[in-house]
Coordinates of C-alpha atoms in Angstrom, one line a residue:
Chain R
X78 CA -35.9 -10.8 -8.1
X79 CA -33.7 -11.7 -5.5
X80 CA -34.6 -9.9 -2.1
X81 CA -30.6 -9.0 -1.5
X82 CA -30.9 -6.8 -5.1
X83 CA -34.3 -5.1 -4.2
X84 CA -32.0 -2.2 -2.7
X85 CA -30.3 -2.0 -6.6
X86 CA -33.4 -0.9 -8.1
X87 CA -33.6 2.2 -9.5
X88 CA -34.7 4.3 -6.9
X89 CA -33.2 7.1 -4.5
X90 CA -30.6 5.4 -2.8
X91 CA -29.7 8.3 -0.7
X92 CA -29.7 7.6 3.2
X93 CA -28.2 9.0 6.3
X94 CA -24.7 7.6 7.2
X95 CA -25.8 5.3 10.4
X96 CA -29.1 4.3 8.3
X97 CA -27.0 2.4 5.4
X98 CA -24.6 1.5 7.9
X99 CA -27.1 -0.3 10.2
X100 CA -29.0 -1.9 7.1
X101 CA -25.9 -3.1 5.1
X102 CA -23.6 -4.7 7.6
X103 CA -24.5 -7.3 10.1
X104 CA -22.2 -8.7 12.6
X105 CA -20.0 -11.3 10.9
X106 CA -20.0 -9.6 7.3
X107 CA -16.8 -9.8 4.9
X108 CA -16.7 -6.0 4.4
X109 CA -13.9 -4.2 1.9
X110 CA -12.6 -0.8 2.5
X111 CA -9.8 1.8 1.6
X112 CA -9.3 0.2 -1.6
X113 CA -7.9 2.5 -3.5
X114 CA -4.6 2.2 -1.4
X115 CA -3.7 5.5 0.6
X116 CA -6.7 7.7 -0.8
X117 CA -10.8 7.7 -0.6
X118 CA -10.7 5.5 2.6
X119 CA -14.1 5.5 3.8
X120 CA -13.3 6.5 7.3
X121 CA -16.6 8.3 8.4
X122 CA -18.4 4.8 7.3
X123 CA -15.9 2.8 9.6
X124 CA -16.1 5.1 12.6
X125 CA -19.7 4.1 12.1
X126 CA -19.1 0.7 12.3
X127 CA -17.3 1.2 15.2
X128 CA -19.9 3.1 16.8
X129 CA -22.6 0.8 16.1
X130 CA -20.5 -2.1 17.7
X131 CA -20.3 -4.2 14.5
X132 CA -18.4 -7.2 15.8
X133 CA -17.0 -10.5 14.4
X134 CA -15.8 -8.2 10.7
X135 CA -13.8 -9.8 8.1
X136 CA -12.3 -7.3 6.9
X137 CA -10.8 -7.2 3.1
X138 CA -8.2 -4.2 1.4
X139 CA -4.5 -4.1 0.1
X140 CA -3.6 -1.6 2.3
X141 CA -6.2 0.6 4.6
X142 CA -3.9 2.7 6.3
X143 CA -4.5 3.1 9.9
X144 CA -8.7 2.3 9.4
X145 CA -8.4 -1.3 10.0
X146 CA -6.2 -0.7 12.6
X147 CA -8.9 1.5 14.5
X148 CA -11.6 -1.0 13.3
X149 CA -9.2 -4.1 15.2
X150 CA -8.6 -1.9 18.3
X151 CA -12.6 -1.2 18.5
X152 CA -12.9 -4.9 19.0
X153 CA -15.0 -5.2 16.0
X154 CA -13.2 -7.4 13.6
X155 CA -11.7 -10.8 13.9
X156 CA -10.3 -11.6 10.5
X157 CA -8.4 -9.8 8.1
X158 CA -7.6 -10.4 4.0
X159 CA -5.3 -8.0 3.2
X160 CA -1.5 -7.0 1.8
X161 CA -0.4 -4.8 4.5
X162 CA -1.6 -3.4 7.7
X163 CA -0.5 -0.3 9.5
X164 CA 0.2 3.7 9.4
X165 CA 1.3 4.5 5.8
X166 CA 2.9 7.4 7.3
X167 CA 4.3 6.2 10.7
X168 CA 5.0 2.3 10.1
X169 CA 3.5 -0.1 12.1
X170 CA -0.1 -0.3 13.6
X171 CA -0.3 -0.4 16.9
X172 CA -3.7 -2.3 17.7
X173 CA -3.1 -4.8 15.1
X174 CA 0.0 -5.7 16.1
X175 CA -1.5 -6.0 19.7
X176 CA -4.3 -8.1 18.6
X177 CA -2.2 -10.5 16.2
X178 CA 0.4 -11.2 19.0
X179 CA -1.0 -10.7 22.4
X180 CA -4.9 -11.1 21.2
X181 CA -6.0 -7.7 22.7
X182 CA -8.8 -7.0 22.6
X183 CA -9.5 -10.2 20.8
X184 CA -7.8 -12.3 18.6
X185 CA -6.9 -11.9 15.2
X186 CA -7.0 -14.1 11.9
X187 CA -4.9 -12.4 9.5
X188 CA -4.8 -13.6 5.6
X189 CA -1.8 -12.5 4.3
X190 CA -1.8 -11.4 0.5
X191 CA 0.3 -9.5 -1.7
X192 CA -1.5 -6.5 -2.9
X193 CA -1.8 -8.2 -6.6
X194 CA -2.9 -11.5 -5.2
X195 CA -5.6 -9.2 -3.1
X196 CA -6.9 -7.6 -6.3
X197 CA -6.8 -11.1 -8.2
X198 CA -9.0 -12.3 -5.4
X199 CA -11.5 -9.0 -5.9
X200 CA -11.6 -9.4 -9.6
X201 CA -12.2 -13.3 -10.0
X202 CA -15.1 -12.5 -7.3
X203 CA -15.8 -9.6 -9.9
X204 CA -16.1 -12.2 -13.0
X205 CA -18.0 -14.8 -11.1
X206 CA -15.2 -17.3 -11.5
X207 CA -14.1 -19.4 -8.7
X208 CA -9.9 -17.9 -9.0
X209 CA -7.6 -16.4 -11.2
X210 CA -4.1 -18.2 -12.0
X211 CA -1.2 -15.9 -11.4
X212 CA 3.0 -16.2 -11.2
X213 CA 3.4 -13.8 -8.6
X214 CA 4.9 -14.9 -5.2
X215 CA 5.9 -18.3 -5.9
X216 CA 8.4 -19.4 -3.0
X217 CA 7.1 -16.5 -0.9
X218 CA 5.9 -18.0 2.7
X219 CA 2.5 -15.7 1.6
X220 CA 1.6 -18.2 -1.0
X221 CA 1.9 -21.3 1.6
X222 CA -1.8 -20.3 3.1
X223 CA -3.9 -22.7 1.6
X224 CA -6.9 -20.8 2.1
X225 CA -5.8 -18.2 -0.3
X226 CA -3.7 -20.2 -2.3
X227 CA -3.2 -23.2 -4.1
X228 CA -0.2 -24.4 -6.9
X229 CA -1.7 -25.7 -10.3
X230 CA -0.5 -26.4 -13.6
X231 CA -1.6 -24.8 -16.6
X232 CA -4.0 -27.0 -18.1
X233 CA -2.2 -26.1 -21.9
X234 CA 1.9 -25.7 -20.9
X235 CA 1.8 -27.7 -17.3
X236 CA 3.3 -24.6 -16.0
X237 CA 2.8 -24.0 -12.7
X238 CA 1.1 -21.0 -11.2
X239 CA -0.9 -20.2 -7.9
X240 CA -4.2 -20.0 -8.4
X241 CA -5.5 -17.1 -6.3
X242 CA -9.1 -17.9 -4.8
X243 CA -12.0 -15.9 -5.1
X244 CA -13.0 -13.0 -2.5
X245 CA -16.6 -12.6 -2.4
X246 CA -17.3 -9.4 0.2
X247 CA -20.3 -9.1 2.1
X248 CA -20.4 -5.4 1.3
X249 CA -18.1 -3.5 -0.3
X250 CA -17.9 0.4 0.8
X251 CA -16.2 3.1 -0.8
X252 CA -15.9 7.0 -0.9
X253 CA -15.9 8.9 -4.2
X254 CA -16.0 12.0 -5.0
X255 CA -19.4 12.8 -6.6
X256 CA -22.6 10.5 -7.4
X257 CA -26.3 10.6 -8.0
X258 CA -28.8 9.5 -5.6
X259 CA -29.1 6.0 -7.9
X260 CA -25.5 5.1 -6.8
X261 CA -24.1 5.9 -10.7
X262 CA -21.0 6.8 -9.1
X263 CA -17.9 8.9 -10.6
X264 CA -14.5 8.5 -9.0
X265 CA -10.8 9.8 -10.2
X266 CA -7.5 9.8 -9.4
X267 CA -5.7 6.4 -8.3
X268 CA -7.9 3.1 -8.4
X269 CA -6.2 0.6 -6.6
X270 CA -8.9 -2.0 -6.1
X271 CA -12.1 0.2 -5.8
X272 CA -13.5 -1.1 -9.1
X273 CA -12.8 -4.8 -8.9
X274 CA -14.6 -4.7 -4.9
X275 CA -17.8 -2.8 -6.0
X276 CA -17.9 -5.4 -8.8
X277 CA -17.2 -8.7 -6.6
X278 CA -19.3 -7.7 -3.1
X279 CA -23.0 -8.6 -2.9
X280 CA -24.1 -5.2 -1.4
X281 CA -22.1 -1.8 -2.1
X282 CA -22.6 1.3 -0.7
X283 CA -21.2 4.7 -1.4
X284 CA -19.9 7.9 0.6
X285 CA -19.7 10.5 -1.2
X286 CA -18.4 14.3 -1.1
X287 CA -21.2 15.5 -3.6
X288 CA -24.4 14.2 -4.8
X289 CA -25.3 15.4 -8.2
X290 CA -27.8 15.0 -10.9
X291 CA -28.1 12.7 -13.3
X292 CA -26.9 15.1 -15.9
X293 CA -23.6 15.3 -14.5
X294 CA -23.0 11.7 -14.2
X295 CA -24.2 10.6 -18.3
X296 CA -22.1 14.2 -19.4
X297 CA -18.8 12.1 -18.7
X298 CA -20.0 8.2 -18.7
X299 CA -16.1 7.0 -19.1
X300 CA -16.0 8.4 -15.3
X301 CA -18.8 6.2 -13.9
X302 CA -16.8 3.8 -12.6
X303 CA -19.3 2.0 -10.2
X304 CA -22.9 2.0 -11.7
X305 CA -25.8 2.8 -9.8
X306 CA -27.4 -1.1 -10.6
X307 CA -24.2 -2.4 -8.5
X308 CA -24.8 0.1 -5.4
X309 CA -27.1 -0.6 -2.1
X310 CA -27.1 3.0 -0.6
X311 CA -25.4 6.6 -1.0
X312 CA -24.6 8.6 1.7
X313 CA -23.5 12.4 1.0
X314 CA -21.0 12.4 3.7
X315 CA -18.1 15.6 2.9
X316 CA -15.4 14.9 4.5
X317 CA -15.9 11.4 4.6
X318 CA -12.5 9.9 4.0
X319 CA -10.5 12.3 6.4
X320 CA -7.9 12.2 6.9
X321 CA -7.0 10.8 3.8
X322 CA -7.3 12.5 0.5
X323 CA -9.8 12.9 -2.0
X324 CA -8.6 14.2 -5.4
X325 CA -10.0 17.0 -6.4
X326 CA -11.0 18.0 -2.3
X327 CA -8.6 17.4 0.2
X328 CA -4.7 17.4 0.8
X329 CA -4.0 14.5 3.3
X330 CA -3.9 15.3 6.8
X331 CA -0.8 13.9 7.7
X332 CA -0.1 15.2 11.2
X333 CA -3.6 13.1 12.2
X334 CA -1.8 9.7 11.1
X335 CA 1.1 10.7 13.3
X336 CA -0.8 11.6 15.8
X337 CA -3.0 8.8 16.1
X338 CA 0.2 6.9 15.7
X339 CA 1.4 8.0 19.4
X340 CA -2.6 8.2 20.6
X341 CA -2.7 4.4 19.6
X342 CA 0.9 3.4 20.8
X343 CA -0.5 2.4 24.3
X344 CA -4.6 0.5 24.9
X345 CA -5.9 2.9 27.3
X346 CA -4.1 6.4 25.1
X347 CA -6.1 4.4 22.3
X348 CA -9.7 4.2 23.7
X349 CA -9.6 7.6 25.0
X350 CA -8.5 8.8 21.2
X351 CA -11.8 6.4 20.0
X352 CA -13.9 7.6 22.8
X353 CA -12.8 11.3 21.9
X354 CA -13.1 11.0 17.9
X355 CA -15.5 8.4 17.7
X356 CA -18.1 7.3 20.1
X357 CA -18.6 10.3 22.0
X358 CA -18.9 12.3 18.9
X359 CA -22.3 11.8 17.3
X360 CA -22.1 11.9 13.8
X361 CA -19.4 12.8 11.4
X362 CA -20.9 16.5 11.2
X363 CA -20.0 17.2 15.0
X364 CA -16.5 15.5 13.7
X365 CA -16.0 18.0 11.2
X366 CA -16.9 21.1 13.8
X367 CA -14.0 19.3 16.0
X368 CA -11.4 19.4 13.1
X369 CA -10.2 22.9 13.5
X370 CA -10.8 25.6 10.7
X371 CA -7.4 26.2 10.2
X372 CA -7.1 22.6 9.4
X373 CA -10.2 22.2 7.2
X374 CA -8.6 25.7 5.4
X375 CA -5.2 24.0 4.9
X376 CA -6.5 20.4 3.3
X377 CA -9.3 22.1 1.0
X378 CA -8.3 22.0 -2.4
X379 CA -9.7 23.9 -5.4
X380 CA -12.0 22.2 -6.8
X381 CA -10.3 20.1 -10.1
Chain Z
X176 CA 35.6 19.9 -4.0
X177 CA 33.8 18.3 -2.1
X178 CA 30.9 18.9 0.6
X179 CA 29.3 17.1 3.4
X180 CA 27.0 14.6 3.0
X181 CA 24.6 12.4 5.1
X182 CA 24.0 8.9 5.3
X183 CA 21.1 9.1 3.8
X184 CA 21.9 11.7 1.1
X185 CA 25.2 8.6 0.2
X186 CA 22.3 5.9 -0.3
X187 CA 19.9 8.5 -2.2
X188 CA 22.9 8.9 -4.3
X189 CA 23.7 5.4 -4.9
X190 CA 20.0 4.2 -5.5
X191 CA 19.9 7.3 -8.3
X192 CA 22.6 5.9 -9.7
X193 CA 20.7 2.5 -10.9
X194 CA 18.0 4.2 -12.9
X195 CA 18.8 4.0 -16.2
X196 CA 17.1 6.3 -19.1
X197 CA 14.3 5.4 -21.0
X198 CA 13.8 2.6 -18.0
X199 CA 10.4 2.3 -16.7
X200 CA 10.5 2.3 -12.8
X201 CA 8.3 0.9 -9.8
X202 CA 9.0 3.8 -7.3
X203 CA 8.7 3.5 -4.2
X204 CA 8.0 5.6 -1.1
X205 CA 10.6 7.8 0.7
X206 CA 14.4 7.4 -0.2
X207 CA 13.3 5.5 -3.9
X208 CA 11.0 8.6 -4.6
X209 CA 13.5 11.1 -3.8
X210 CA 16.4 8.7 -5.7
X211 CA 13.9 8.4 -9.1
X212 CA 13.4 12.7 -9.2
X213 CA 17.3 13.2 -8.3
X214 CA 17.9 10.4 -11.6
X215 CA 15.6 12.2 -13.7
X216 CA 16.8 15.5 -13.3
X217 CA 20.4 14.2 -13.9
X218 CA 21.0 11.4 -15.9
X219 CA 17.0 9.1 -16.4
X220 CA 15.2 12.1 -18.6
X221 CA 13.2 9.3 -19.8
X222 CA 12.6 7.4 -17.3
X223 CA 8.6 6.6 -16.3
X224 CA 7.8 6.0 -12.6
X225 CA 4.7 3.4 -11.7
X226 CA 3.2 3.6 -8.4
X227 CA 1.6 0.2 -7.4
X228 CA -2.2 2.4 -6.5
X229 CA -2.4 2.9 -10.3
X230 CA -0.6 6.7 -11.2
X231 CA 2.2 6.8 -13.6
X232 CA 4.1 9.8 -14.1
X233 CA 7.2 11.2 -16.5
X234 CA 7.9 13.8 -14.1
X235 CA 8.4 14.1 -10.2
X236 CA 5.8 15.4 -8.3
X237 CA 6.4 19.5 -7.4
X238 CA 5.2 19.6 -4.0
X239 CA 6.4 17.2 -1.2
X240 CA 4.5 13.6 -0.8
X241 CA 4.2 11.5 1.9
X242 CA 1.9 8.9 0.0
X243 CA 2.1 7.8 -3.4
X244 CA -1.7 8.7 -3.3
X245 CA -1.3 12.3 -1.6
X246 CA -3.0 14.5 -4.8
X247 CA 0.8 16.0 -5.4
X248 CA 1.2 12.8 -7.0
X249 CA -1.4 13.2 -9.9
X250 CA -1.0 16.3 -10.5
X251 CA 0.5 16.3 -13.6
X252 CA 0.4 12.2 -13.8
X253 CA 0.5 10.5 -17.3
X254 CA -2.2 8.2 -16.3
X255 CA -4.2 7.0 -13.0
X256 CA -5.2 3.7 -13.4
X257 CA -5.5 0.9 -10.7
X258 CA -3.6 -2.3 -8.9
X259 CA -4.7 -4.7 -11.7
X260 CA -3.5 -2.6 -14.7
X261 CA -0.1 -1.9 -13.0
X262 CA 0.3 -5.2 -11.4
X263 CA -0.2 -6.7 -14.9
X264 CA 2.1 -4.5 -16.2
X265 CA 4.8 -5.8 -13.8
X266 CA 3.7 -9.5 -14.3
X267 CA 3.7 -9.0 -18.2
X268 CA 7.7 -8.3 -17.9
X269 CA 7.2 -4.5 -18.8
X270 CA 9.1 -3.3 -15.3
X271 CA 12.8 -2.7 -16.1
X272 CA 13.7 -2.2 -12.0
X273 CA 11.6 -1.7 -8.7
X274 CA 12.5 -0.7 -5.5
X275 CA 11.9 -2.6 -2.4
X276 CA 12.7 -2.3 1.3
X277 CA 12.5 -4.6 3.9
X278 CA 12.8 -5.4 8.2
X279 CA 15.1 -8.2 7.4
X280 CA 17.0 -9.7 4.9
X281 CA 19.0 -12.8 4.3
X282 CA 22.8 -13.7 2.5
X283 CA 20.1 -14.8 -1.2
X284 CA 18.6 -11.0 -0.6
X285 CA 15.5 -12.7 0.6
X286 CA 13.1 -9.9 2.3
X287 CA 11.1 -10.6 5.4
X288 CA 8.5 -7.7 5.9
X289 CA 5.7 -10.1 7.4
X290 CA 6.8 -11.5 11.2
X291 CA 10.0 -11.4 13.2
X292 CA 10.7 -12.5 16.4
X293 CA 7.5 -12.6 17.5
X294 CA 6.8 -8.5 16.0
X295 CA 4.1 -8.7 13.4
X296 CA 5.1 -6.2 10.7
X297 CA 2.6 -4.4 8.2
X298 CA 3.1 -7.3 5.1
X299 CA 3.7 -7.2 1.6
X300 CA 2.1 -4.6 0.4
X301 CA 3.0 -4.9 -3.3
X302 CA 6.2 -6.2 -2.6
X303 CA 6.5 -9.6 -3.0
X304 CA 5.2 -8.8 -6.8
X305 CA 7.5 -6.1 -7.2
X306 CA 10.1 -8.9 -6.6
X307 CA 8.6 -11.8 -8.8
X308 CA 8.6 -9.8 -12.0
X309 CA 10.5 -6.5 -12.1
X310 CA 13.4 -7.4 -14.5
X311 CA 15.8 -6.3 -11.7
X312 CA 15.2 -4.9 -8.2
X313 CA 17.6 -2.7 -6.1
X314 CA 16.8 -3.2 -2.4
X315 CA 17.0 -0.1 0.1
X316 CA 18.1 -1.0 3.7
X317 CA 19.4 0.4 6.8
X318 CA 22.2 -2.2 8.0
X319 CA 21.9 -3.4 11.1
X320 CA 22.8 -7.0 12.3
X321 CA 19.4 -7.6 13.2
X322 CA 18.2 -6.8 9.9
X323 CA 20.8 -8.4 8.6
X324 CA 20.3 -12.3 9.2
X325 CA 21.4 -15.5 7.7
X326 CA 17.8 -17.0 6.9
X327 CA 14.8 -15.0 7.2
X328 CA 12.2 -15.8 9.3
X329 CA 9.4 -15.3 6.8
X330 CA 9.9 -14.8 3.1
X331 CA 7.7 -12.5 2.1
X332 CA 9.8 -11.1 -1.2
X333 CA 11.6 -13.5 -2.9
X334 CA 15.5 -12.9 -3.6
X335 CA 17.5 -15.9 -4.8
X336 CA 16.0 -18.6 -2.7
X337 CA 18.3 -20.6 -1.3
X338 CA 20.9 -19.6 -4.1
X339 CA 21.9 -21.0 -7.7
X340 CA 19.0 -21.8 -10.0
X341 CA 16.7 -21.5 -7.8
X342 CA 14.3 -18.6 -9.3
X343 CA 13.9 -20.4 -12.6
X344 CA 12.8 -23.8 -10.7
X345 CA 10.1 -21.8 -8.8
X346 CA 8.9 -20.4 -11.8
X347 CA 9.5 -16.5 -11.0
X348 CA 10.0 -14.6 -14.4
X349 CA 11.9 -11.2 -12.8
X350 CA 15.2 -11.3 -12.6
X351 CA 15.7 -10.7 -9.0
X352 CA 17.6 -8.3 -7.0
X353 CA 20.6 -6.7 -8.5
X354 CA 21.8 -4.2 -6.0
X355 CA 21.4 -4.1 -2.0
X356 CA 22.0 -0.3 -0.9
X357 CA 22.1 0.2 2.4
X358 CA 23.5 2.5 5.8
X359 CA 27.3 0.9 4.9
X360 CA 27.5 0.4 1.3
X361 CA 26.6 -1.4 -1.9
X362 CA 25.9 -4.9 -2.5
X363 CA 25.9 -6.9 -6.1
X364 CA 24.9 -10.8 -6.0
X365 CA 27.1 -13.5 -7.2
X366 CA 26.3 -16.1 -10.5
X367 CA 24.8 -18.2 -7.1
X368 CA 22.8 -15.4 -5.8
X369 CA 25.0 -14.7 -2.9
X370 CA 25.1 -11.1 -1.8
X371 CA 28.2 -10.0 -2.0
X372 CA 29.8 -6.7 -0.6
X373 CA 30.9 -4.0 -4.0
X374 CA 31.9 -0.6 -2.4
X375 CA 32.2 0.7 1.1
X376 CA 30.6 4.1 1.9
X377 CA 33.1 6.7 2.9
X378 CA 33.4 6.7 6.5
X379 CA 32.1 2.9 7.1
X380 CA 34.5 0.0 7.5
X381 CA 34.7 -4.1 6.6
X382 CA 34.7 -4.3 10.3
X383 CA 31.7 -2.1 10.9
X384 CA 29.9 -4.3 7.7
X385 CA 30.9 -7.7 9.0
X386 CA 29.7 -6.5 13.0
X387 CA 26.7 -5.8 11.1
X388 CA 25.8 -9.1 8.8
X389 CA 24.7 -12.2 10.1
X390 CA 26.5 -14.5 8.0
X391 CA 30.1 -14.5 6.7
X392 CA 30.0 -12.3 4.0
X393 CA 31.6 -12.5 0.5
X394 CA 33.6 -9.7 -0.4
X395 CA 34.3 -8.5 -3.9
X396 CA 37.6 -8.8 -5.7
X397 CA 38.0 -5.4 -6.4
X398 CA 36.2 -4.1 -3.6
X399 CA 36.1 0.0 -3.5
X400 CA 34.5 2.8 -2.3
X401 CA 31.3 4.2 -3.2
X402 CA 31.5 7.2 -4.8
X403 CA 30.7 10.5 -2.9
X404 CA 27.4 12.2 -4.2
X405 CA 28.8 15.2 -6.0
X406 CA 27.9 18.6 -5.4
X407 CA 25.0 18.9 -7.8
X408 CA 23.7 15.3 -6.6
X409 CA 23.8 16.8 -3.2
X410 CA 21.7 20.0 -4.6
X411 CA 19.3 17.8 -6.3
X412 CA 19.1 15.3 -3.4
X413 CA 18.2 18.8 -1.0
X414 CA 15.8 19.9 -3.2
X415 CA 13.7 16.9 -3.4
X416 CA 14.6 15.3 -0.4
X417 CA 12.2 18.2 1.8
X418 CA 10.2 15.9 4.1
X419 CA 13.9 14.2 5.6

């Protein structure tokens, strides 16, 4: 068996958020996060990342709202494959524009896609085919980066098309809502990409809100979305996608992206926000005591 | 009668006013969201909205949303799928309009929302393929003369091109953009793909709109005014329209 799949056995998956962290991404790794667009971002897993000092990331989502932004600022990423970059909520993102144009803190290799280009890419990696033909884009500038991209002609009609290359990720990492400690993971609401990444990256791993048994995973098999043989490492980590929302869990907390959007307008306002929410914080246990009750009161949903 | 209106309430209006029943819509965020609910409520009973993360819906979300992935949003949804399903649903020709936005534009209703002058902007998104395959597109803008420029710096959403025939030689199946709503007024495109000024917002001037473009701009024949939002648009608009 291949060593990289010994973690896929069935066995109990579960391990502590900095554990699968520290096991599953190594400096340099093509990682894929908030995949699912606006929702189930795994930001407890990325405020790991930064706290371990990952460095040299590529990092690969349509959108991520303001995560790869934090990730960028943190200094631990130096490529980017995505669609779009910034605060859904607020507009642009302040460290990646810093890093793109004045190369603070480091500089920035950014892969422009198109968010169905970015899922093409996910899904040929998914099928183990080398790209995926597509007529999207044609005569956009996006479509000129030959490492993404390349024009062909349908080998039946000559017509042409772009032929969107494959994006294999390192690991893939993704919050759901509820699996069992063998990965078998369900997930609801909007997909965006989560399904094609967990299928195309070599190593996935999972935050979750709950971890149930078995019996509630096979009781509604049309909802296991990721299966357990595809999955690295679970982590039960509540919370884990705030302040983004989880179906079924939590409202989005929209007055953090707009905070963090004037926290991160300047470099020094936006290490003391990381210093304050991230690596002076241990865990994301002591970041839940900081979120305030009220807050944590206002975002809960009832359970669906 | 008549009753005071905003800017924004005048472009809500006018985007509204492009949905057409039965029409399935790619809905955007902010002003296009608030223009699809206002259209169904009025005149687009029928009309379906797709979101690009995956939800569609056949009615507008009851509670205020930010994101098109806040949980107001599929509450009540026909269907959550994902970017692939939706996406080949727009590349399969089964989008009647979408919505875009943009920093810049050009006189072919190009859209830069990628890099200009030397600002890197968020990207794409799922624009660009909102504009390669949605059968029309109706563009939402504030106009301003630097968003307003001859060429655009970066084409990330392809218009016309560089006018004429163009689409069909580059092999994009949509049909491009149809309307350009913005701050001023509405815009139609010529047989060449040549935006072209329709009706002037109450209020707003040709001088104001040609202080504003960065190119000389054609002017319609029978150029008018854009009609006022009437008083149950302006209701409807209010009532959906909470999170300004």
């Amino acid at each position: 068996m291949n060593p990289i799949f010994e973690s896929k056995r069935r066995q109990n998956k579960l391990k502590p958020l900095s554990d699968a962290i520290g096991d599953l991404v190594h400096d340099g790794d093509a990682v894929a996060m908030g995949l699912c667009l606006e929702s189930l971002i795994p930001f407890a897993a990325g405020h790991e990342l930064i706290r371990q000092g990952k460095r040299s990331l590529t990092l690969i989502g349509p959108i991520s709202d303001i995560l790869f932004d934090q990730l960028i600022g943190a200094g631990c990423v130096s490529q980017v494959i995505a669609a779009w970059v910034g605060n859904v909520g607020a507009g642009l993102g302040h460290n990646f524009r810093r890093a793109i144009e004045d190369g603070i803190p480091q500089p920035l290799t950014m892969h422009d896609h198109s968010n169905f280009t970015l899922v093409l890419a996910l899904k040929a990696a998914a099928m183990g085919v080398p790209f995926l033909p597509t007529r999207t884009a044609s005569g956009s500038d996006i479509v000129k980066d030959e490492t993404s991209f390349r024009q062909v002609a349908c080998p039946f009609t000559s017509e042409r098309l772009t032929a969107v290359k494959a994006v294999v990720p390192d690991v893939a990492i993704l919050h759901v809502q509820r699996a069992d400690c063998f990965g078998n993971a369900h997930l609801w609401g909007n997909l965006g990409a989560a399904v094609e990444a967990a299928y195309a990256a070599e190593r996935v791993m999972l935050t979750c809100e709950e971890v149930v048994e078995r019996s509630v995973i096979v009781a509604d098999p049309n909802r296991t979305l990721i299966p357990g043989m595809l999955v690295d490492a679970v982590v039960h980590a509540p919370l884990g996608a705030h302040p983004s929302p989880v179906q079924g869990f939590w409202q989005r907390d929209g007055d953090s992206f707009l905070r963090y959007h004037e926290r991160s307008r300047k470099r020094d306002d936006f290490l003391a926000w990381r210093d304050e929410w991230i690596t002076e914080i241990p865990d994301r246990a002591a970041y839940r005591a900081k979120l305030e009750a009220e807050v944590l009161n206002r975002l809960a949903m009832r359970n669906a | 009668m008549s009753e005071s209106f905003s800017t924004r309430e005048i472009m809500i209006a006018a985007a509204a006013r492009e949905i057409c029943d039965g029409e399935v819509v790619f809905v955007g965020m902010r002003l296009p969201l608030v223009a699809f609910a206002v259209a169904k409520a009025l005149h687009a009973p029928t009309a379906i909205g797709v979101f690009e993360n995956g939800v569609l819906r056949d009615r507008s979300a009851t509670q205020p949303i930010v994101t098109m992935s806040d949980p107001p949003n599929l509450d009540g949804a026909l269907a959550c799928t994902g970017l692939l399903e939706v996406m080949s649903l727009l590349q399969r020709g089964r989008i009647d309009l979408g919505f875009i936005g943009g920093a810049e534009i050009d006189r072919f209703g190009n859209l830069n929302t990628t890099l200009t002058q030397g600002v890197r902007l968020p990207g794409s998104g799922g624009a660009a393929d909102i504009a390669s395959f949605a059968c029309r597109t109706v563009i939402i803008m504030m106009h301003e003369q630097r968003r307003f420029q001859e060429q655009v710096s970066y084409r990330t959403s392809p218009g016309y091109g560089n006018g004429a025939d163009w689409r069909t030689r580059i092999g994009l199946p949509g049909g491009g953009p149809s309307k350009v709503v913005t701050s001023l007024g509405v815009f139609g495109f010529t047989a060449e793909g040549e935006m072209q000024l329709e009706s002037l917002h109450p209020g707003s001037s040709l001088d104001d709109v040609r202080a504003n473009t960065g190119w000389p701009l054609l002017i319609s024949a029978d150029v008018g005014e854009t009609r006022a939002p009437s008083i149950e648009e302006i209701q409807l608009i209010r009532r959906f329209d909470t999170l300004g």
